[in-house]
Amino acid sequence: MSRRRSDAGFALPLVVFLIGVMTLMLTAGFARVAGDRRLAHSSGDAVSALAIAKSGLHSYLSTQATRPPDGDAQRINVTGGFADVVAYAVRKPSDTLANWLFIVRSTGRVIEPTLGADPQAVRTIAQYTQWQTGRMDIRGAFTAANGLKKKSGGTIDVRGADQSTCGGPTVPGVRVPQNWQQDIAGV
């Protein structure tokens, strides 16, 4: 039986074609894995940016000893990046002793020194806060709720000066119940 000319040499082109298709599939697989790795790394950086923003917000709120001015801004450095915290007054009552309402915004930025100074991820959070003016009703610098008792052989030396705070009423240095002198004399 004689061979036809059209059947000659079909195996080699078919093998080359299959190797080319498999190479394209392998390249697409590598590209997908690389994309998934970038996505996972970016997700981790986004979580780190959120943690930095929260850390900066909590640090700012915990270190404020006085009511912050409107628009107060601070940069708080933390491990792995920094947070820019800004406080805006939302409600300023006319009464100076009333509570002020603020919105505090914190933007966390992840910095990896090996990748340069540009942030790798950024996340912003905000929280309403209320600045409460601290008040304390001071009865005396030293208050003996149950009176003073003199023990035999002992001495009592209590000294106090009456003073006032910022034009307020006079605050006694020592405050004791009414019959405290009888308690000392009777023992």
mmCIF file with all atom_site columns, C-alpha atoms in Angstrom:
data_model
loop_
_atom_site.group_PDB
_atom_site.id
_atom_site.type_symbol
_atom_site.label_atom_id
_atom_site.label_alt_id
_atom_site.label_comp_id
_atom_site.label_asym_id
_atom_site.label_entity_id
_atom_site.label_seq_id
_atom_site.pdbx_PDB_ins_code
_atom_site.Cartn_x
_atom_site.Cartn_y
_atom_site.Cartn_z
_atom_site.occupancy
_atom_site.B_iso_or_equiv
_atom_site.pdbx_formal_charge
_atom_site.auth_seq_id
_atom_site.auth_comp_id
_atom_site.auth_asym_id
_atom_site.auth_atom_id
_atom_site.pdbx_PDB_model_num
ATOM 1   C CA . MET A 1 1   ? 0.000   0.000  0.000   1.00 0.00 ? 1   MET A CA 1
ATOM 2   C CA . SER A 1 2   ? 1.332   3.402  -0.911  1.00 0.00 ? 2   SER A CA 1
ATOM 3   C CA . ARG A 1 3   ? 1.378   6.442  1.455   1.00 0.00 ? 3   ARG A CA 1
ATOM 4   C CA . ARG A 1 4   ? -0.442  9.584  0.614   1.00 0.00 ? 4   ARG A CA 1
ATOM 5   C CA . ARG A 1 5   ? 1.520   12.769 0.568   1.00 0.00 ? 5   ARG A CA 1
ATOM 6   C CA . SER A 1 6   ? -0.991  14.601 2.839   1.00 0.00 ? 6   SER A CA 1
ATOM 7   C CA . ASP A 1 7   ? -0.454  12.166 5.767   1.00 0.00 ? 7   ASP A CA 1
ATOM 8   C CA . ALA A 1 8   ? 3.290   12.607 5.908   1.00 0.00 ? 8   ALA A CA 1
ATOM 9   C CA . GLY A 1 9   ? 4.759   14.445 8.987   1.00 0.00 ? 9   GLY A CA 1
ATOM 10  C CA . PHE A 1 10  ? 1.647   15.423 10.971  1.00 0.00 ? 10  PHE A CA 1
ATOM 11  C CA . ALA A 1 11  ? 3.035   14.223 14.339  1.00 0.00 ? 11  ALA A CA 1
ATOM 12  C CA . LEU A 1 12  ? 5.818   16.796 14.695  1.00 0.00 ? 12  LEU A CA 1
ATOM 13  C CA . PRO A 1 13  ? 3.632   19.893 14.135  1.00 0.00 ? 13  PRO A CA 1
ATOM 14  C CA . LEU A 1 14  ? 0.998   18.466 16.501  1.00 0.00 ? 14  LEU A CA 1
ATOM 15  C CA . VAL A 1 15  ? 3.601   17.949 19.261  1.00 0.00 ? 15  VAL A CA 1
ATOM 16  C CA . VAL A 1 16  ? 4.979   21.479 18.764  1.00 0.00 ? 16  VAL A CA 1
ATOM 17  C CA . PHE A 1 17  ? 1.435   22.875 18.939  1.00 0.00 ? 17  PHE A CA 1
ATOM 18  C CA . LEU A 1 18  ? 0.659   20.934 22.182  1.00 0.00 ? 18  LEU A CA 1
ATOM 19  C CA . ILE A 1 19  ? 3.935   22.061 23.800  1.00 0.00 ? 19  ILE A CA 1
ATOM 20  C CA . GLY A 1 20  ? 3.077   25.678 22.907  1.00 0.00 ? 20  GLY A CA 1
ATOM 21  C CA . VAL A 1 21  ? -0.409  25.360 24.459  1.00 0.00 ? 21  VAL A CA 1
ATOM 22  C CA . MET A 1 22  ? 1.020   23.788 27.622  1.00 0.00 ? 22  MET A CA 1
ATOM 23  C CA . THR A 1 23  ? 3.637   26.581 27.867  1.00 0.00 ? 23  THR A CA 1
ATOM 24  C CA . LEU A 1 24  ? 0.897   29.219 27.643  1.00 0.00 ? 24  LEU A CA 1
ATOM 25  C CA . MET A 1 25  ? -1.143  27.421 30.327  1.00 0.00 ? 25  MET A CA 1
ATOM 26  C CA . LEU A 1 26  ? 1.900   27.200 32.609  1.00 0.00 ? 26  LEU A CA 1
ATOM 27  C CA . THR A 1 27  ? 2.666   30.922 32.109  1.00 0.00 ? 27  THR A CA 1
ATOM 28  C CA . ALA A 1 28  ? -0.956  31.822 32.906  1.00 0.00 ? 28  ALA A CA 1
ATOM 29  C CA . GLY A 1 29  ? -0.781  29.689 36.075  1.00 0.00 ? 29  GLY A CA 1
ATOM 30  C CA . PHE A 1 30  ? 2.390   31.444 37.236  1.00 0.00 ? 30  PHE A CA 1
ATOM 31  C CA . ALA A 1 31  ? 0.829   34.854 36.551  1.00 0.00 ? 31  ALA A CA 1
ATOM 32  C CA . ARG A 1 32  ? -2.248  33.901 38.570  1.00 0.00 ? 32  ARG A CA 1
ATOM 33  C CA . VAL A 1 33  ? -0.138  32.694 41.510  1.00 0.00 ? 33  VAL A CA 1
ATOM 34  C CA . ALA A 1 34  ? 1.894   35.917 41.421  1.00 0.00 ? 34  ALA A CA 1
ATOM 35  C CA . GLY A 1 35  ? -1.341  37.956 41.396  1.00 0.00 ? 35  GLY A CA 1
ATOM 36  C CA . ASP A 1 36  ? -2.720  35.982 44.336  1.00 0.00 ? 36  ASP A CA 1
ATOM 37  C CA . ARG A 1 37  ? 0.487   36.538 46.287  1.00 0.00 ? 37  ARG A CA 1
ATOM 38  C CA . ARG A 1 38  ? 0.331   40.302 45.623  1.00 0.00 ? 38  ARG A CA 1
ATOM 39  C CA . LEU A 1 39  ? -3.313  40.331 46.687  1.00 0.00 ? 39  LEU A CA 1
ATOM 40  C CA . ALA A 1 40  ? -2.545  38.444 49.908  1.00 0.00 ? 40  ALA A CA 1
ATOM 41  C CA . HIS A 1 41  ? 0.368   40.777 50.686  1.00 0.00 ? 41  HIS A CA 1
ATOM 42  C CA . SER A 1 42  ? -1.795  43.850 50.013  1.00 0.00 ? 42  SER A CA 1
ATOM 43  C CA . SER A 1 43  ? -4.533  42.468 52.266  1.00 0.00 ? 43  SER A CA 1
ATOM 44  C CA . GLY A 1 44  ? -1.996  41.991 55.045  1.00 0.00 ? 44  GLY A CA 1
ATOM 45  C CA . ASP A 1 45  ? -0.754  45.553 54.584  1.00 0.00 ? 45  ASP A CA 1
ATOM 46  C CA . ALA A 1 46  ? -4.345  46.860 54.713  1.00 0.00 ? 46  ALA A CA 1
ATOM 47  C CA . VAL A 1 47  ? -4.882  45.067 58.034  1.00 0.00 ? 47  VAL A CA 1
ATOM 48  C CA . SER A 1 48  ? -1.597  46.511 59.318  1.00 0.00 ? 48  SER A CA 1
ATOM 49  C CA . ALA A 1 49  ? -2.694  50.009 58.235  1.00 0.00 ? 49  ALA A CA 1
ATOM 50  C CA . LEU A 1 50  ? -5.956  49.556 60.163  1.00 0.00 ? 50  LEU A CA 1
ATOM 51  C CA . ALA A 1 51  ? -4.023  48.465 63.266  1.00 0.00 ? 51  ALA A CA 1
ATOM 52  C CA . ILE A 1 52  ? -1.722  51.495 62.939  1.00 0.00 ? 52  ILE A CA 1
ATOM 53  C CA . ALA A 1 53  ? -4.715  53.844 62.568  1.00 0.00 ? 53  ALA A CA 1
ATOM 54  C CA . LYS A 1 54  ? -6.384  52.361 65.671  1.00 0.00 ? 54  LYS A CA 1
ATOM 55  C CA . SER A 1 55  ? -3.153  52.530 67.645  1.00 0.00 ? 55  SER A CA 1
ATOM 56  C CA . GLY A 1 56  ? -2.660  56.179 66.698  1.00 0.00 ? 56  GLY A CA 1
ATOM 57  C CA . LEU A 1 57  ? -6.258  57.050 67.625  1.00 0.00 ? 57  LEU A CA 1
ATOM 58  C CA . HIS A 1 58  ? -6.030  55.351 71.019  1.00 0.00 ? 58  HIS A CA 1
ATOM 59  C CA . SER A 1 59  ? -2.634  56.895 71.717  1.00 0.00 ? 59  SER A CA 1
ATOM 60  C CA . TYR A 1 60  ? -3.946  60.377 70.891  1.00 0.00 ? 60  TYR A CA 1
ATOM 61  C CA . LEU A 1 61  ? -7.055  60.002 73.045  1.00 0.00 ? 61  LEU A CA 1
ATOM 62  C CA . SER A 1 62  ? -5.127  58.605 76.001  1.00 0.00 ? 62  SER A CA 1
ATOM 63  C CA . THR A 1 63  ? -2.483  61.350 76.062  1.00 0.00 ? 63  THR A CA 1
ATOM 64  C CA . GLN A 1 64  ? -4.752  64.417 75.956  1.00 0.00 ? 64  GLN A CA 1
ATOM 65  C CA . ALA A 1 65  ? -4.581  66.112 79.352  1.00 0.00 ? 65  ALA A CA 1
ATOM 66  C CA . THR A 1 66  ? -6.487  69.218 78.256  1.00 0.00 ? 66  THR A CA 1
ATOM 67  C CA . ARG A 1 67  ? -9.246  69.866 75.755  1.00 0.00 ? 67  ARG A CA 1
ATOM 68  C CA . PRO A 1 68  ? -7.607  69.923 72.302  1.00 0.00 ? 68  PRO A CA 1
ATOM 69  C CA . PRO A 1 69  ? -8.039  72.982 70.073  1.00 0.00 ? 69  PRO A CA 1
ATOM 70  C CA . ASP A 1 70  ? -10.253 72.694 66.999  1.00 0.00 ? 70  ASP A CA 1
ATOM 71  C CA . GLY A 1 71  ? -8.246  71.183 64.127  1.00 0.00 ? 71  GLY A CA 1
ATOM 72  C CA . ASP A 1 72  ? -5.517  69.790 66.389  1.00 0.00 ? 72  ASP A CA 1
ATOM 73  C CA . ALA A 1 73  ? -3.234  67.493 64.355  1.00 0.00 ? 73  ALA A CA 1
ATOM 74  C CA . GLN A 1 74  ? -0.516  65.126 65.510  1.00 0.00 ? 74  GLN A CA 1
ATOM 75  C CA . ARG A 1 75  ? 1.674   62.522 63.835  1.00 0.00 ? 75  ARG A CA 1
ATOM 76  C CA . ILE A 1 76  ? 2.110   59.461 66.009  1.00 0.00 ? 76  ILE A CA 1
ATOM 77  C CA . ASN A 1 77  ? 4.928   57.064 65.092  1.00 0.00 ? 77  ASN A CA 1
ATOM 78  C CA . VAL A 1 78  ? 4.310   53.392 65.755  1.00 0.00 ? 78  VAL A CA 1
ATOM 79  C CA . THR A 1 79  ? 6.117   50.229 64.737  1.00 0.00 ? 79  THR A CA 1
ATOM 80  C CA . GLY A 1 80  ? 5.640   49.631 61.023  1.00 0.00 ? 80  GLY A CA 1
ATOM 81  C CA . GLY A 1 81  ? 4.436   53.115 60.092  1.00 0.00 ? 81  GLY A CA 1
ATOM 82  C CA . PHE A 1 82  ? 2.734   56.210 61.433  1.00 0.00 ? 82  PHE A CA 1
ATOM 83  C CA . ALA A 1 83  ? -0.723  57.643 62.059  1.00 0.00 ? 83  ALA A CA 1
ATOM 84  C CA . ASP A 1 84  ? -1.861  61.188 61.306  1.00 0.00 ? 84  ASP A CA 1
ATOM 85  C CA . VAL A 1 85  ? -4.539  62.123 63.854  1.00 0.00 ? 85  VAL A CA 1
ATOM 86  C CA . VAL A 1 86  ? -6.750  65.204 63.494  1.00 0.00 ? 86  VAL A CA 1
ATOM 87  C CA . ALA A 1 87  ? -9.442  66.338 65.968  1.00 0.00 ? 87  ALA A CA 1
ATOM 88  C CA . TYR A 1 88  ? -12.260 68.608 64.798  1.00 0.00 ? 88  TYR A CA 1
ATOM 89  C CA . ALA A 1 89  ? -14.750 70.217 67.183  1.00 0.00 ? 89  ALA A CA 1
ATOM 90  C CA . VAL A 1 90  ? -18.285 69.332 66.093  1.00 0.00 ? 90  VAL A CA 1
ATOM 91  C CA . ARG A 1 91  ? -20.172 70.972 68.958  1.00 0.00 ? 91  ARG A CA 1
ATOM 92  C CA . LYS A 1 92  ? -18.793 73.884 70.994  1.00 0.00 ? 92  LYS A CA 1
ATOM 93  C CA . PRO A 1 93  ? -21.294 74.882 73.692  1.00 0.00 ? 93  PRO A CA 1
ATOM 94  C CA . SER A 1 94  ? -21.317 78.465 74.925  1.00 0.00 ? 94  SER A CA 1
ATOM 95  C CA . ASP A 1 95  ? -20.972 77.225 78.523  1.00 0.00 ? 95  ASP A CA 1
ATOM 96  C CA . THR A 1 96  ? -17.262 76.643 79.101  1.00 0.00 ? 96  THR A CA 1
ATOM 97  C CA . LEU A 1 97  ? -17.938 73.808 81.557  1.00 0.00 ? 97  LEU A CA 1
ATOM 98  C CA . ALA A 1 98  ? -20.255 71.920 79.179  1.00 0.00 ? 98  ALA A CA 1
ATOM 99  C CA . ASN A 1 99  ? -18.976 68.927 77.216  1.00 0.00 ? 99  ASN A CA 1
ATOM 100 C CA . TRP A 1 100 ? -17.498 69.485 73.752  1.00 0.00 ? 100 TRP A CA 1
ATOM 101 C CA . LEU A 1 101 ? -18.098 66.959 70.955  1.00 0.00 ? 101 LEU A CA 1
ATOM 102 C CA . PHE A 1 102 ? -15.181 66.104 68.660  1.00 0.00 ? 102 PHE A CA 1
ATOM 103 C CA . ILE A 1 103 ? -14.679 63.859 65.676  1.00 0.00 ? 103 ILE A CA 1
ATOM 104 C CA . VAL A 1 104 ? -11.180 62.409 65.721  1.00 0.00 ? 104 VAL A CA 1
ATOM 105 C CA . ARG A 1 105 ? -9.849  61.027 62.433  1.00 0.00 ? 105 ARG A CA 1
ATOM 106 C CA . SER A 1 106 ? -6.806  58.775 62.277  1.00 0.00 ? 106 SER A CA 1
ATOM 107 C CA . THR A 1 107 ? -5.089  57.773 59.029  1.00 0.00 ? 107 THR A CA 1
ATOM 108 C CA . GLY A 1 108 ? -2.684  54.847 59.377  1.00 0.00 ? 108 GLY A CA 1
ATOM 109 C CA . ARG A 1 109 ? 0.125   54.416 56.864  1.00 0.00 ? 109 ARG A CA 1
ATOM 110 C CA . VAL A 1 110 ? 2.282   51.290 56.520  1.00 0.00 ? 110 VAL A CA 1
ATOM 111 C CA . ILE A 1 111 ? 5.917   52.052 55.696  1.00 0.00 ? 111 ILE A CA 1
ATOM 112 C CA . GLU A 1 112 ? 8.386   49.335 54.717  1.00 0.00 ? 112 GLU A CA 1
ATOM 113 C CA . PRO A 1 113 ? 11.884  50.871 54.689  1.00 0.00 ? 113 PRO A CA 1
ATOM 114 C CA . THR A 1 114 ? 13.166  48.387 52.112  1.00 0.00 ? 114 THR A CA 1
ATOM 115 C CA . LEU A 1 115 ? 10.485  49.513 49.631  1.00 0.00 ? 115 LEU A CA 1
ATOM 116 C CA . GLY A 1 116 ? 11.041  53.263 49.993  1.00 0.00 ? 116 GLY A CA 1
ATOM 117 C CA . ALA A 1 117 ? 9.312   56.127 51.782  1.00 0.00 ? 117 ALA A CA 1
ATOM 118 C CA . ASP A 1 118 ? 5.956   55.783 50.026  1.00 0.00 ? 118 ASP A CA 1
ATOM 119 C CA . PRO A 1 119 ? 3.224   54.132 52.119  1.00 0.00 ? 119 PRO A CA 1
ATOM 120 C CA . GLN A 1 120 ? 2.430   50.559 51.121  1.00 0.00 ? 120 GLN A CA 1
ATOM 121 C CA . ALA A 1 121 ? -1.116  50.795 52.480  1.00 0.00 ? 121 ALA A CA 1
ATOM 122 C CA . VAL A 1 122 ? -3.348  53.546 53.905  1.00 0.00 ? 122 VAL A CA 1
ATOM 123 C CA . ARG A 1 123 ? -6.435  53.180 56.090  1.00 0.00 ? 123 ARG A CA 1
ATOM 124 C CA . THR A 1 124 ? -8.566  55.901 57.724  1.00 0.00 ? 124 THR A CA 1
ATOM 125 C CA . ILE A 1 125 ? -10.883 55.546 60.711  1.00 0.00 ? 125 ILE A CA 1
ATOM 126 C CA . ALA A 1 126 ? -12.840 58.130 62.713  1.00 0.00 ? 126 ALA A CA 1
ATOM 127 C CA . GLN A 1 127 ? -14.567 58.236 66.078  1.00 0.00 ? 127 GLN A CA 1
ATOM 128 C CA . TYR A 1 128 ? -16.830 60.696 67.861  1.00 0.00 ? 128 TYR A CA 1
ATOM 129 C CA . THR A 1 129 ? -15.472 61.652 71.271  1.00 0.00 ? 129 THR A CA 1
ATOM 130 C CA . GLN A 1 130 ? -16.824 63.843 74.016  1.00 0.00 ? 130 GLN A CA 1
ATOM 131 C CA . TRP A 1 131 ? -14.448 65.950 76.066  1.00 0.00 ? 131 TRP A CA 1
ATOM 132 C CA . GLN A 1 132 ? -15.791 66.054 79.600  1.00 0.00 ? 132 GLN A CA 1
ATOM 133 C CA . THR A 1 133 ? -14.594 68.823 81.853  1.00 0.00 ? 133 THR A CA 1
ATOM 134 C CA . GLY A 1 134 ? -13.298 67.262 85.041  1.00 0.00 ? 134 GLY A CA 1
ATOM 135 C CA . ARG A 1 135 ? -14.861 68.570 88.225  1.00 0.00 ? 135 ARG A CA 1
ATOM 136 C CA . MET A 1 136 ? -14.210 67.464 91.751  1.00 0.00 ? 136 MET A CA 1
ATOM 137 C CA . ASP A 1 137 ? -16.025 68.628 94.874  1.00 0.00 ? 137 ASP A CA 1
ATOM 138 C CA . ILE A 1 138 ? -13.188 69.200 97.341  1.00 0.00 ? 138 ILE A CA 1
ATOM 139 C CA . ARG A 1 139 ? -14.223 69.141 100.996 1.00 0.00 ? 139 ARG A CA 1
ATOM 140 C CA . GLY A 1 140 ? -10.729 69.391 102.423 1.00 0.00 ? 140 GLY A CA 1
ATOM 141 C CA . ALA A 1 141 ? -7.121  68.484 101.759 1.00 0.00 ? 141 ALA A CA 1
ATOM 142 C CA . PHE A 1 142 ? -7.349  65.874 104.528 1.00 0.00 ? 142 PHE A CA 1
ATOM 143 C CA . THR A 1 143 ? -10.739 64.516 105.554 1.00 0.00 ? 143 THR A CA 1
ATOM 144 C CA . ALA A 1 144 ? -11.066 62.450 108.737 1.00 0.00 ? 144 ALA A CA 1
ATOM 145 C CA . ALA A 1 145 ? -14.486 60.868 108.225 1.00 0.00 ? 145 ALA A CA 1
ATOM 146 C CA . ASN A 1 146 ? -14.492 59.111 111.621 1.00 0.00 ? 146 ASN A CA 1
ATOM 147 C CA . GLY A 1 147 ? -12.736 61.865 113.517 1.00 0.00 ? 147 GLY A CA 1
ATOM 148 C CA . LEU A 1 148 ? -9.254  61.875 114.973 1.00 0.00 ? 148 LEU A CA 1
ATOM 149 C CA . LYS A 1 149 ? -8.403  59.589 117.871 1.00 0.00 ? 149 LYS A CA 1
ATOM 150 C CA . LYS A 1 150 ? -5.436  60.135 120.140 1.00 0.00 ? 150 LYS A CA 1
ATOM 151 C CA . LYS A 1 151 ? -3.721  57.014 121.317 1.00 0.00 ? 151 LYS A CA 1
ATOM 152 C CA . SER A 1 152 ? -2.052  57.144 124.714 1.00 0.00 ? 152 SER A CA 1
ATOM 153 C CA . GLY A 1 153 ? 1.635   57.938 124.395 1.00 0.00 ? 153 GLY A CA 1
ATOM 154 C CA . GLY A 1 154 ? 1.240   59.137 120.787 1.00 0.00 ? 154 GLY A CA 1
ATOM 155 C CA . THR A 1 155 ? 1.184   62.582 119.316 1.00 0.00 ? 155 THR A CA 1
ATOM 156 C CA . ILE A 1 156 ? -0.915  64.125 116.607 1.00 0.00 ? 156 ILE A CA 1
ATOM 157 C CA . ASP A 1 157 ? 0.545   66.792 114.387 1.00 0.00 ? 157 ASP A CA 1
ATOM 158 C CA . VAL A 1 158 ? -1.900  67.888 111.704 1.00 0.00 ? 158 VAL A CA 1
ATOM 159 C CA . ARG A 1 159 ? -1.192  71.093 109.850 1.00 0.00 ? 159 ARG A CA 1
ATOM 160 C CA . GLY A 1 160 ? -3.272  72.619 107.104 1.00 0.00 ? 160 GLY A CA 1
ATOM 161 C CA . ALA A 1 161 ? -3.691  75.944 105.413 1.00 0.00 ? 161 ALA A CA 1
ATOM 162 C CA . ASP A 1 162 ? -7.002  77.077 103.971 1.00 0.00 ? 162 ASP A CA 1
ATOM 163 C CA . GLN A 1 163 ? -6.621  77.854 100.291 1.00 0.00 ? 163 GLN A CA 1
ATOM 164 C CA . SER A 1 164 ? -8.872  78.400 97.313  1.00 0.00 ? 164 SER A CA 1
ATOM 165 C CA . THR A 1 165 ? -8.496  77.330 93.707  1.00 0.00 ? 165 THR A CA 1
ATOM 166 C CA . CYS A 1 166 ? -8.738  79.906 90.916  1.00 0.00 ? 166 CYS A CA 1
ATOM 167 C CA . GLY A 1 167 ? -11.053 82.273 92.760  1.00 0.00 ? 167 GLY A CA 1
ATOM 168 C CA . GLY A 1 168 ? -13.268 79.491 94.073  1.00 0.00 ? 168 GLY A CA 1
ATOM 169 C CA . PRO A 1 169 ? -14.541 79.100 97.607  1.00 0.00 ? 169 PRO A CA 1
ATOM 170 C CA . THR A 1 170 ? -12.047 78.553 100.405 1.00 0.00 ? 170 THR A CA 1
ATOM 171 C CA . VAL A 1 171 ? -11.144 74.891 100.891 1.00 0.00 ? 171 VAL A CA 1
ATOM 172 C CA . PRO A 1 172 ? -10.087 73.859 104.395 1.00 0.00 ? 172 PRO A CA 1
ATOM 173 C CA . GLY A 1 173 ? -6.757  72.142 104.874 1.00 0.00 ? 173 GLY A CA 1
ATOM 174 C CA . VAL A 1 174 ? -8.247  69.669 107.407 1.00 0.00 ? 174 VAL A CA 1
ATOM 175 C CA . ARG A 1 175 ? -11.887 68.586 107.666 1.00 0.00 ? 175 ARG A CA 1
ATOM 176 C CA . VAL A 1 176 ? -13.149 66.612 110.670 1.00 0.00 ? 176 VAL A CA 1
ATOM 177 C CA . PRO A 1 177 ? -16.554 65.909 112.267 1.00 0.00 ? 177 PRO A CA 1
ATOM 178 C CA . GLN A 1 178 ? -18.030 68.420 114.754 1.00 0.00 ? 178 GLN A CA 1
ATOM 179 C CA . ASN A 1 179 ? -16.985 66.719 118.022 1.00 0.00 ? 179 ASN A CA 1
ATOM 180 C CA . TRP A 1 180 ? -13.443 65.853 117.091 1.00 0.00 ? 180 TRP A CA 1
ATOM 181 C CA . GLN A 1 181 ? -11.892 67.810 120.006 1.00 0.00 ? 181 GLN A CA 1
ATOM 182 C CA . GLN A 1 182 ? -13.943 65.812 122.532 1.00 0.00 ? 182 GLN A CA 1
ATOM 183 C CA . ASP A 1 183 ? -12.665 62.585 120.968 1.00 0.00 ? 183 ASP A CA 1
ATOM 184 C CA . ILE A 1 184 ? -9.056  63.698 121.421 1.00 0.00 ? 184 ILE A CA 1
ATOM 185 C CA . ALA A 1 185 ? -9.547  65.063 124.938 1.00 0.00 ? 185 ALA A CA 1
ATOM 186 C CA . GLY A 1 186 ? -11.541 62.030 126.093 1.00 0.00 ? 186 GLY A CA 1
ATOM 187 C CA . VAL A 1 187 ? -8.840  59.464 125.394 1.00 0.00 ? 187 VAL A CA 1
#
